[in-house]
Coordinates of N, CA and C in Angstrom, one line a residue:
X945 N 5.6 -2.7 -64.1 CA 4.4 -1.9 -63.8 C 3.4 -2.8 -63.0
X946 N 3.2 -4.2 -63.5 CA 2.2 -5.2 -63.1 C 2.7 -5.4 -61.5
X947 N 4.2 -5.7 -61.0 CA 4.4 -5.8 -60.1 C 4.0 -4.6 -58.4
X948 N 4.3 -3.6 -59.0 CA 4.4 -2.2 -58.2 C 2.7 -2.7 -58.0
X949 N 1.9 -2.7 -58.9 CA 0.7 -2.7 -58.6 C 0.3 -4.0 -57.6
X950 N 0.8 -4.5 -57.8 CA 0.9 -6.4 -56.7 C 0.7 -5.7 -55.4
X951 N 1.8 -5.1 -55.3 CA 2.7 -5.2 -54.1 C 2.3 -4.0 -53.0
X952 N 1.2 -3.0 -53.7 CA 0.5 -2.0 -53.2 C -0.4 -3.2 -52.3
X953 N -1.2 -3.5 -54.0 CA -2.5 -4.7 -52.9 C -2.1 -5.6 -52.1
X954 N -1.4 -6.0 -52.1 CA -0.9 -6.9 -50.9 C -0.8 -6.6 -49.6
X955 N 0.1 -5.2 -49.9 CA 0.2 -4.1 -48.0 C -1.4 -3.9 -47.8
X956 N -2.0 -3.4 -48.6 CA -3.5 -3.0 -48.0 C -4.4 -4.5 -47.7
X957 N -4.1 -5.7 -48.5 CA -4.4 -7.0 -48.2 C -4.3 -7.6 -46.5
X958 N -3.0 -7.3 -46.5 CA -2.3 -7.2 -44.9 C -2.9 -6.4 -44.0
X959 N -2.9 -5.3 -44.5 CA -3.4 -4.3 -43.3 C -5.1 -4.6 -42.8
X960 N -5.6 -5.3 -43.8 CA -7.1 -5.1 -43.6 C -7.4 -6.5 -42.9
X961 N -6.5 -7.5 -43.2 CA -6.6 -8.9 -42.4 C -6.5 -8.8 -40.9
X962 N -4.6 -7.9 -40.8 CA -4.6 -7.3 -39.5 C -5.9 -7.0 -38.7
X963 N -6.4 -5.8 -39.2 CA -7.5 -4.9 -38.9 C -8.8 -5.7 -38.3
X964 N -9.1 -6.6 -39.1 CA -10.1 -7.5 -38.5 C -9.9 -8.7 -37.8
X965 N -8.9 -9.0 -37.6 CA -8.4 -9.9 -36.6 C -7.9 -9.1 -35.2
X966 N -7.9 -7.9 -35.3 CA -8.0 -6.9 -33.9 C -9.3 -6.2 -33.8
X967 N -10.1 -6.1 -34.5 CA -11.6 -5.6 -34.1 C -12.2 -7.5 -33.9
X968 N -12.2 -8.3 -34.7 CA -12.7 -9.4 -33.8 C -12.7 -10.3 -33.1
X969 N -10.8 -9.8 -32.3 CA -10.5 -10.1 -31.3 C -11.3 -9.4 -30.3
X970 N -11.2 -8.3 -30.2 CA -11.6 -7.2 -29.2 C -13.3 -7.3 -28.9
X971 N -14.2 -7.7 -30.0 CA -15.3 -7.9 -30.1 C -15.7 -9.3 -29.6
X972 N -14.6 -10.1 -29.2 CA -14.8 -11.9 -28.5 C -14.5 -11.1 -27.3
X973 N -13.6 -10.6 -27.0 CA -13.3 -10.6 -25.7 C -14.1 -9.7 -24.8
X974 N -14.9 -8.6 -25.7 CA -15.8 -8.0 -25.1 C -17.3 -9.3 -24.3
X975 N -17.0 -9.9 -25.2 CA -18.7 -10.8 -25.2 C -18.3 -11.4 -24.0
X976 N -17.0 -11.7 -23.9 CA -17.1 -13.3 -22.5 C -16.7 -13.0 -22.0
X977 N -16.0 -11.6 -21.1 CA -15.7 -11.4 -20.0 C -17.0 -11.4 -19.2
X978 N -16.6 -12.2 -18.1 CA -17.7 -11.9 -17.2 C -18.3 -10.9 -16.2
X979 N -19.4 -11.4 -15.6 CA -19.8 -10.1 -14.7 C -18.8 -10.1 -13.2
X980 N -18.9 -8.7 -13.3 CA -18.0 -8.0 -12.5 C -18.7 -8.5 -10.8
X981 N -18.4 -8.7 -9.7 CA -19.3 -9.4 -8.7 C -18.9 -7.7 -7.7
X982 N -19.8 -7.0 -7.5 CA -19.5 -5.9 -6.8 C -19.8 -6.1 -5.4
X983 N -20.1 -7.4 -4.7 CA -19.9 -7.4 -3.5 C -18.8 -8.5 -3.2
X984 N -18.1 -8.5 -4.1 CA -16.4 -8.4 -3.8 C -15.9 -7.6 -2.8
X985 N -15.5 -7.8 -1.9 CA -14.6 -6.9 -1.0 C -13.2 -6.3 -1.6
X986 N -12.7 -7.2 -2.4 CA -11.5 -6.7 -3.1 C -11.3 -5.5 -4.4
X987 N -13.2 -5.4 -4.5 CA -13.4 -4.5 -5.9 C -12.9 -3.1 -4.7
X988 N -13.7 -3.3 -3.6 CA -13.9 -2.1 -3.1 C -13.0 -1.3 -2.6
X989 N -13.4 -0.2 -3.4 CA -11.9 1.1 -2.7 C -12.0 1.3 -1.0
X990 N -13.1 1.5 -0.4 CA -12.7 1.7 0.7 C -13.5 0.7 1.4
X991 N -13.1 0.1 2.5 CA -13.5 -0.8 3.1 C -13.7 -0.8 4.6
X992 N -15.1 -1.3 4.6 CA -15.9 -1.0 6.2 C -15.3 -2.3 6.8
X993 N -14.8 -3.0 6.4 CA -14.9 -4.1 7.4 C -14.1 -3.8 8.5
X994 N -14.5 -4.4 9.9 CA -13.6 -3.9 11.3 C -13.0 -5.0 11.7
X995 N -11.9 -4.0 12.2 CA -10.8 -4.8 12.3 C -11.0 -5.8 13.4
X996 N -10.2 -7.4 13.6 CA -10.0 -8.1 14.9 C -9.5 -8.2 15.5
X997 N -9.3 -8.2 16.6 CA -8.2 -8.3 17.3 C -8.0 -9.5 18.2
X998 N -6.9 -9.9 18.4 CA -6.5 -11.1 18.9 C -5.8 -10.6 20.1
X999 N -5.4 -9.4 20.9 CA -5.2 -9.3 21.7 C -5.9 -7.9 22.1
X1000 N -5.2 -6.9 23.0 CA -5.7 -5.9 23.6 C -5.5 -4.5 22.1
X1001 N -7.2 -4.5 22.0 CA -7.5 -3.9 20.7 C -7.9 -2.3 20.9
X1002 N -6.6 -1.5 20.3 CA -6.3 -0.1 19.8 C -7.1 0.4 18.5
X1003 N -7.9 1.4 18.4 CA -8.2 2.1 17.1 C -6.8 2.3 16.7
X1004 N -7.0 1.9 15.0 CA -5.5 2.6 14.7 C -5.9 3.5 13.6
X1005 N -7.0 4.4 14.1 CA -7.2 5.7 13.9 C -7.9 5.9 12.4
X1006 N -7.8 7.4 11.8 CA -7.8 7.4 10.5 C -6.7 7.3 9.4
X1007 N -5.9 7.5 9.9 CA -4.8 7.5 9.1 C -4.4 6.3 9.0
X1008 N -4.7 5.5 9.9 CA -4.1 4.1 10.0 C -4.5 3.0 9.1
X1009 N -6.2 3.7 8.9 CA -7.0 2.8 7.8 C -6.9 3.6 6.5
X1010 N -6.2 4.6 6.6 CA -5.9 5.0 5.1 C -4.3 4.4 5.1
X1011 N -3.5 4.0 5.5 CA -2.5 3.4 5.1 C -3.2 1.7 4.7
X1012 N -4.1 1.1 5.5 CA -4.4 0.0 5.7 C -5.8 -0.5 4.0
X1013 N -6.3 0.6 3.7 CA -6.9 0.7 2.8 C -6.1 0.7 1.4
X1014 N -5.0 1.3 1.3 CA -3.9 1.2 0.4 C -3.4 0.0 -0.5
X1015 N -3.7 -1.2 0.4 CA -3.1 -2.5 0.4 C -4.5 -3.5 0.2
X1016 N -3.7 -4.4 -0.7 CA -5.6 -5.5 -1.0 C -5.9 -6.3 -0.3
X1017 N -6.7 -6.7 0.1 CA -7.3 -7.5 1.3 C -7.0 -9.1 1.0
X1018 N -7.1 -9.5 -0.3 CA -6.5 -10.6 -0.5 C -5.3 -11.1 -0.9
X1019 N -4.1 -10.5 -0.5 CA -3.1 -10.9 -0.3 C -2.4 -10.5 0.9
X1020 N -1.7 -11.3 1.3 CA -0.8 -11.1 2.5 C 0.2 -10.2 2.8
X1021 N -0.6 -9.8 3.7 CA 0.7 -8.6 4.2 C 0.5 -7.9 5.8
X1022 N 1.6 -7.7 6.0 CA 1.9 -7.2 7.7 C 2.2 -5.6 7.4
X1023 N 1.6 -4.9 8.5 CA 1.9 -3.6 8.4 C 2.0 -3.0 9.5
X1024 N 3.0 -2.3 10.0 CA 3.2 -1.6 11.3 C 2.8 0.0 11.2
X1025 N 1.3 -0.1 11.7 CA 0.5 1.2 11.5 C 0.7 2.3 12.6
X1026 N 1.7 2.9 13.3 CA 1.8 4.1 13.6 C 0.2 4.4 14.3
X1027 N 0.2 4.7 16.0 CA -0.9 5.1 16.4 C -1.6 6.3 16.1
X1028 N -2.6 7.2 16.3 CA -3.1 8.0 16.0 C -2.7 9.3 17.0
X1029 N -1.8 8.5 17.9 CA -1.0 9.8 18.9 C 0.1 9.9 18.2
X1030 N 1.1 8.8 17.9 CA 2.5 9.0 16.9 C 2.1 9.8 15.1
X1031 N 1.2 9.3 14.9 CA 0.8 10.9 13.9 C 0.8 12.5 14.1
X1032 N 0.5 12.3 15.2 CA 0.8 14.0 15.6 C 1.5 14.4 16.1
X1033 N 2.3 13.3 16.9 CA 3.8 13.2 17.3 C 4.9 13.7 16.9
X1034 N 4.7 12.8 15.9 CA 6.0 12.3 15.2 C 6.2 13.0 13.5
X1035 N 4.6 13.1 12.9 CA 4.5 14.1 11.6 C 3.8 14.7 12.0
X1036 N 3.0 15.5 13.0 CA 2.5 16.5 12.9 C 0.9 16.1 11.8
X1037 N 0.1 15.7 11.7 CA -0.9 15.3 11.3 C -2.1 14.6 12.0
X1038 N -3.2 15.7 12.3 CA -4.6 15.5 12.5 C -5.1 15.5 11.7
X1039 N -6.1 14.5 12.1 CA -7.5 14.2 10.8 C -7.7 15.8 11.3
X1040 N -8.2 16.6 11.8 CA -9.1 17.6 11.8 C -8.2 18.9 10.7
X1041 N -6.8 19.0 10.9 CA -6.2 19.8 10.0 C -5.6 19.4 8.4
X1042 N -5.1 18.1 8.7 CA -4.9 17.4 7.7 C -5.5 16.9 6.5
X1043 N -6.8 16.4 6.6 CA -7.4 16.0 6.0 C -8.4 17.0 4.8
X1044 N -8.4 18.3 5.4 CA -9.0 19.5 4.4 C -8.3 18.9 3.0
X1045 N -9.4 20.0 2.5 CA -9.0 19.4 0.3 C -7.6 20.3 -0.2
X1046 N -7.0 21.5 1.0 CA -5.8 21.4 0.4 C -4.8 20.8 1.1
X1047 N -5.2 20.0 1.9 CA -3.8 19.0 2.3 C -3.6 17.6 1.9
X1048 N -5.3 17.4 1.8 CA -5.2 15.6 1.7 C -4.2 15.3 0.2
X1049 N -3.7 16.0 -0.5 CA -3.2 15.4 -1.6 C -1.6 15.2 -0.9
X1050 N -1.1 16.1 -0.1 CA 0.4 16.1 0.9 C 0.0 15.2 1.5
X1051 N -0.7 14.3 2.3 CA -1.4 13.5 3.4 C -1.0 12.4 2.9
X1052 N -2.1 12.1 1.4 CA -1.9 11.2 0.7 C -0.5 11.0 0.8
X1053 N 0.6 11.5 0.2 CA 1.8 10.9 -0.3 C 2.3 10.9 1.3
X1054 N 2.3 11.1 1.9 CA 3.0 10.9 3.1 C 2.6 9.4 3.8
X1055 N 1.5 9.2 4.0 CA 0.8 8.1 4.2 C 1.6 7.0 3.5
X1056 N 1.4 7.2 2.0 CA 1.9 5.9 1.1 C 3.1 5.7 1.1
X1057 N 4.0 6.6 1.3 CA 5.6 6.4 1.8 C 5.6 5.6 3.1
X1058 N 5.0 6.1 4.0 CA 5.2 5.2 5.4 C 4.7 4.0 5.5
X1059 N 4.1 3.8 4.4 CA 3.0 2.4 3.7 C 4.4 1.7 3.3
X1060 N 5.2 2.4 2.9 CA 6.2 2.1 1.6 C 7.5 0.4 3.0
X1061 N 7.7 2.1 3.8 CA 8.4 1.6 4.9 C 7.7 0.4 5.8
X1062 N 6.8 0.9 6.5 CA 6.4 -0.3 7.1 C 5.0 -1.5 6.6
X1063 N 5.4 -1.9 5.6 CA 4.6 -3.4 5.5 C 5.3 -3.9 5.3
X1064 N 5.2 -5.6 5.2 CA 5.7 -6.4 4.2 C 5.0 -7.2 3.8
X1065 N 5.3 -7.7 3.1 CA 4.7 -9.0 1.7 C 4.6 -10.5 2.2
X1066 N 3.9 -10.3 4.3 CA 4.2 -11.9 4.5 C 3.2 -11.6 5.7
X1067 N 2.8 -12.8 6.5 CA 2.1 -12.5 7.8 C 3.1 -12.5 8.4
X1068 N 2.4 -12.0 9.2 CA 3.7 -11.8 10.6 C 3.3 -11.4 11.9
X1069 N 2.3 -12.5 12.5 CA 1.9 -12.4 13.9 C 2.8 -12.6 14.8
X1070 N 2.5 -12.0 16.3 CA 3.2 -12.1 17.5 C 4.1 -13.8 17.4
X1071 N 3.0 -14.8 17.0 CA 3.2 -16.3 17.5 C 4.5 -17.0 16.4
X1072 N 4.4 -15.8 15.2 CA 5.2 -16.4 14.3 C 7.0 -15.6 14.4
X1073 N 7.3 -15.0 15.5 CA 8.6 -13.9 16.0 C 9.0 -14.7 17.7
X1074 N 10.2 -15.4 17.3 CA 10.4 -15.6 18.3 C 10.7 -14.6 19.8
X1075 N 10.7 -15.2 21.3 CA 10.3 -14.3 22.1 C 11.5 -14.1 22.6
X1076 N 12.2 -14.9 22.3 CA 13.6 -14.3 23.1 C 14.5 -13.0 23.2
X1077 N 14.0 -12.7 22.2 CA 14.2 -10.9 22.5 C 15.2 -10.4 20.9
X1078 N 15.7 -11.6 20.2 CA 16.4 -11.8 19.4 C 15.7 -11.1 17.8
X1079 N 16.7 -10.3 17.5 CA 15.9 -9.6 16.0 C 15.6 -10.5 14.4
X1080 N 14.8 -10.5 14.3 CA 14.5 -10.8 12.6 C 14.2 -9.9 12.0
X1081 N 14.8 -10.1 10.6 CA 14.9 -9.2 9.6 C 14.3 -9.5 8.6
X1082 N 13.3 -8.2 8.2 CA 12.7 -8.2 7.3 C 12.6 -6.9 6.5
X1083 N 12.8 -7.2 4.7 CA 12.3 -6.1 4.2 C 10.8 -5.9 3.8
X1084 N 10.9 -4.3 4.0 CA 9.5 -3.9 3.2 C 9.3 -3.5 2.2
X1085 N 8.5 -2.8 1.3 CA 8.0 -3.1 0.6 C 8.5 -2.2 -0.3
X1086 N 9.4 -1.0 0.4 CA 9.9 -0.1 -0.3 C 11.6 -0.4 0.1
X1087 N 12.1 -1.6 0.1 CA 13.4 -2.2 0.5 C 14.3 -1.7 2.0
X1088 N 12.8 -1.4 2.7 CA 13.8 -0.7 3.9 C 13.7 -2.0 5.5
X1089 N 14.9 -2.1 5.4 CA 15.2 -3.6 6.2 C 14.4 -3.0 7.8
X1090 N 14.3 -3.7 8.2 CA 13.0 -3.7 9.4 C 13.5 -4.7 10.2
X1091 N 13.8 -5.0 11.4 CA 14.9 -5.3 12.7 C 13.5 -5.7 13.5
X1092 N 13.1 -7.0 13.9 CA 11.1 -7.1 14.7 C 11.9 -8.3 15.6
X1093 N 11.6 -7.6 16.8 CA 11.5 -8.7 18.1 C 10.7 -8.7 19.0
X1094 N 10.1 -9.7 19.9 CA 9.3 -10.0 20.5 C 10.0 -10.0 22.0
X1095 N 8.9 -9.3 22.9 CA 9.4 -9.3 24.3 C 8.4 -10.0 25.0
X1096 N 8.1 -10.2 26.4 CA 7.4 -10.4 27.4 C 5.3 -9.8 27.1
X1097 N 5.1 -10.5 27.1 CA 3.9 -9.8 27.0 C 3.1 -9.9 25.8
X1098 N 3.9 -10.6 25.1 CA 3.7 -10.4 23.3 C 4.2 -8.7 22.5
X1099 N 4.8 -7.9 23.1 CA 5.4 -6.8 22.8 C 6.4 -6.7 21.7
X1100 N 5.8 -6.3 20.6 CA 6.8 -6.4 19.4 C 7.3 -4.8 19.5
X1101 N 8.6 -5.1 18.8 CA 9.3 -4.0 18.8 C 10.0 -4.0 17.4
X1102 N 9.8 -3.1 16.7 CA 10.3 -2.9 15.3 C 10.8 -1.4 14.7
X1103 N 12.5 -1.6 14.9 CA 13.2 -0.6 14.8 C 13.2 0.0 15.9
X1104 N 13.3 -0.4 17.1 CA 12.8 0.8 18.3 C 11.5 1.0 18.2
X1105 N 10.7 0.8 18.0 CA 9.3 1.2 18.2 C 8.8 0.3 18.6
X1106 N 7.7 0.7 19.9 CA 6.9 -0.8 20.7 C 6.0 -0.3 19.8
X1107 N 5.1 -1.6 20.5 CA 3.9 -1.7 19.9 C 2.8 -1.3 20.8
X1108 N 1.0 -0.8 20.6 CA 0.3 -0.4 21.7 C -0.4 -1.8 21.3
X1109 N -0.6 -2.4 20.0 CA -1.6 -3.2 19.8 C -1.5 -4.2 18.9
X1110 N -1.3 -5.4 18.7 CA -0.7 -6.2 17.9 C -2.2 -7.6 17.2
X1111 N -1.8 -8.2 16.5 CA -2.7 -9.0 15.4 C -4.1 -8.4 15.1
X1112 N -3.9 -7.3 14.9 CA -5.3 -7.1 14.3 C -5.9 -7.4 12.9
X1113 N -6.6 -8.2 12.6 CA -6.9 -8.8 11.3 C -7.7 -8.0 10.5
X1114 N -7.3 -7.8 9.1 CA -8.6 -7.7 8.0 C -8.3 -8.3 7.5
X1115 N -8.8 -9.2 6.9 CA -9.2 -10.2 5.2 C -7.6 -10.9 5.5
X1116 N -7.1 -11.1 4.6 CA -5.0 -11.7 4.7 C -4.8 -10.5 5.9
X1117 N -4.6 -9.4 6.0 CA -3.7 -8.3 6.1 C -3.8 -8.7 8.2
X1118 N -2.7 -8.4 8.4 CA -2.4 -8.2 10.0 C -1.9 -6.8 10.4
X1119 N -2.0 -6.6 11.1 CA -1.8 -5.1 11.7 C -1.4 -4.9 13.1
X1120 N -0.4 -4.6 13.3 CA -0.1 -3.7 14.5 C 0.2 -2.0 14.4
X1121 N -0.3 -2.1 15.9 CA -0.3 -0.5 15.9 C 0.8 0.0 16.6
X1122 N 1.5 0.6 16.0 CA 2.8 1.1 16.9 C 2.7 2.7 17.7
X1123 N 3.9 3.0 18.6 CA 3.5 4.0 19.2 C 4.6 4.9 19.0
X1124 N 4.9 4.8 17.2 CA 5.8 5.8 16.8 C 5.9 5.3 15.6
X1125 N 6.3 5.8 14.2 CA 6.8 5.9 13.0 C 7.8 5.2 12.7
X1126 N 7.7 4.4 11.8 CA 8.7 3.7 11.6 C 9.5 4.4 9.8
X1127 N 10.4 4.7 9.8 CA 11.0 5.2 8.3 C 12.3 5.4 8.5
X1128 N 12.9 5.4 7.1 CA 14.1 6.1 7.4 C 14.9 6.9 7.5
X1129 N 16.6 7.4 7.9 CA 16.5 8.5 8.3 C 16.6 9.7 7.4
X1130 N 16.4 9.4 6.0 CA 16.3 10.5 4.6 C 14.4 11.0 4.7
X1131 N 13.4 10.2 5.4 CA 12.5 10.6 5.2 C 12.2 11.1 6.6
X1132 N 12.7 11.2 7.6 CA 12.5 11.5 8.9 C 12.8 13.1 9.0
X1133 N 13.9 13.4 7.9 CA 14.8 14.5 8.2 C 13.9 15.7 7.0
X1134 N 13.5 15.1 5.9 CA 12.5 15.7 5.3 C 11.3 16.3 6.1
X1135 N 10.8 15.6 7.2 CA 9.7 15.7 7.7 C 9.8 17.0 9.2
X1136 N 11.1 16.7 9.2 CA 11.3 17.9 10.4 C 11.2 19.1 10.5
X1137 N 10.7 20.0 11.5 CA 10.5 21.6 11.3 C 11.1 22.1 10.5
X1138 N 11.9 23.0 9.7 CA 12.4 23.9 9.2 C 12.2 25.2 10.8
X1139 N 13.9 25.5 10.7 CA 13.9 26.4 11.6 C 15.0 27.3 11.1
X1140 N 14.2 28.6 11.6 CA 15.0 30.0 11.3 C 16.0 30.2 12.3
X1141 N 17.3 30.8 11.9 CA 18.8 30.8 12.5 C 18.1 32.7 13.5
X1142 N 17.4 33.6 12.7 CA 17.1 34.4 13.2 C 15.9 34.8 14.0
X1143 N 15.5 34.3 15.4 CA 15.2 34.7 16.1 C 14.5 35.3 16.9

């Protein structure tokens, strides 16, 4: 009988040790985190800063800084941003129709898929692709291999797609603007009209 009774207080002995060594854990770590620095550029969801350009400098639209806003400013990465004419091209998407409150949630995921396709996890200016016309391969970020060569002029071409505007800088991130969509062909074929056989 003496035992059972032990062995009760002991679990609740336990539990209550537990219990305060996770409320006075949680109560240290409250105290010393420090202050949050909100003119961090990295806290910030959207980001004014403008872009640089190192060569002949293209808006790369709105869409372009909502793919480009996606991605954090301090870490490296290259992204081949689709112009603001291959948006309406190529998907069918204006800021003026697009962007209403019942599309931007469809906008959104379309954006971050093509986000998916064309970045990668490295710099990747004009000066760092050799010019000989010869392809380098690289994946993105959603494993889709990406074919980038350099022509005459500084003209990158990735997957078939030139470029209108190349090293444009934010924070790490580089950016070119391309003059067509880069994806592949499961998301290309999703994205195409639907057409009626009847007439």
């Amino acid at each position: 009988m003496r035992r059972k009774f032990y062995c009760k207080n002991s679990v609740a002995f336990v539990f209550l040790v537990v219990f305060f060594c996770c409320i006075s854990v949680l109560i240290i770590s409250i105290l010393k985190v420090p202050d949050v620095d909100t003119g961090n550029r990295a806290m910030s969801i959207y980001d004014d800063t403008p872009l640089k350009s190192s060569g002949n400098d293209k808006s790369v639209g709105t869409f372009g800084n909502m793919m480009i806003d996606m991605l954090p400013e301090d870490l490296a990465f290259t992204v081949f941003v689709p112009s603001e004419t291959a948006f309406e091209r190529d998907l069918r998407l204006s800021a003026n129709d697009s962007l209403v409150e019942e599309k931007i949630n469809d906008t959104c995921v379309v954006i971050s898929r093509l986000l998916g396709f064309s970045a990668i996890p490295r710099v990747l200016d004009t000066a760092t692709v050799p010019i000989s016309g010869e392809e380098v391969s690289y994946d993105s970020l959603s494993g889709f291999e990406l074919f980038v060569s350099k022509y005459a002029g500084g003209v990158l071409v990735v997957n078939g797609v030139k470029s209108e505007s190349v090293d444009l800088k934010r924070g790490k991130l580089v950016v070119h603007v391309m003059d067509g969509v880069i994806m592949d062909a499961e998301f290309e074929q999703s994205i195409q009209p639907d057409f009626d056989g009847d007439d």
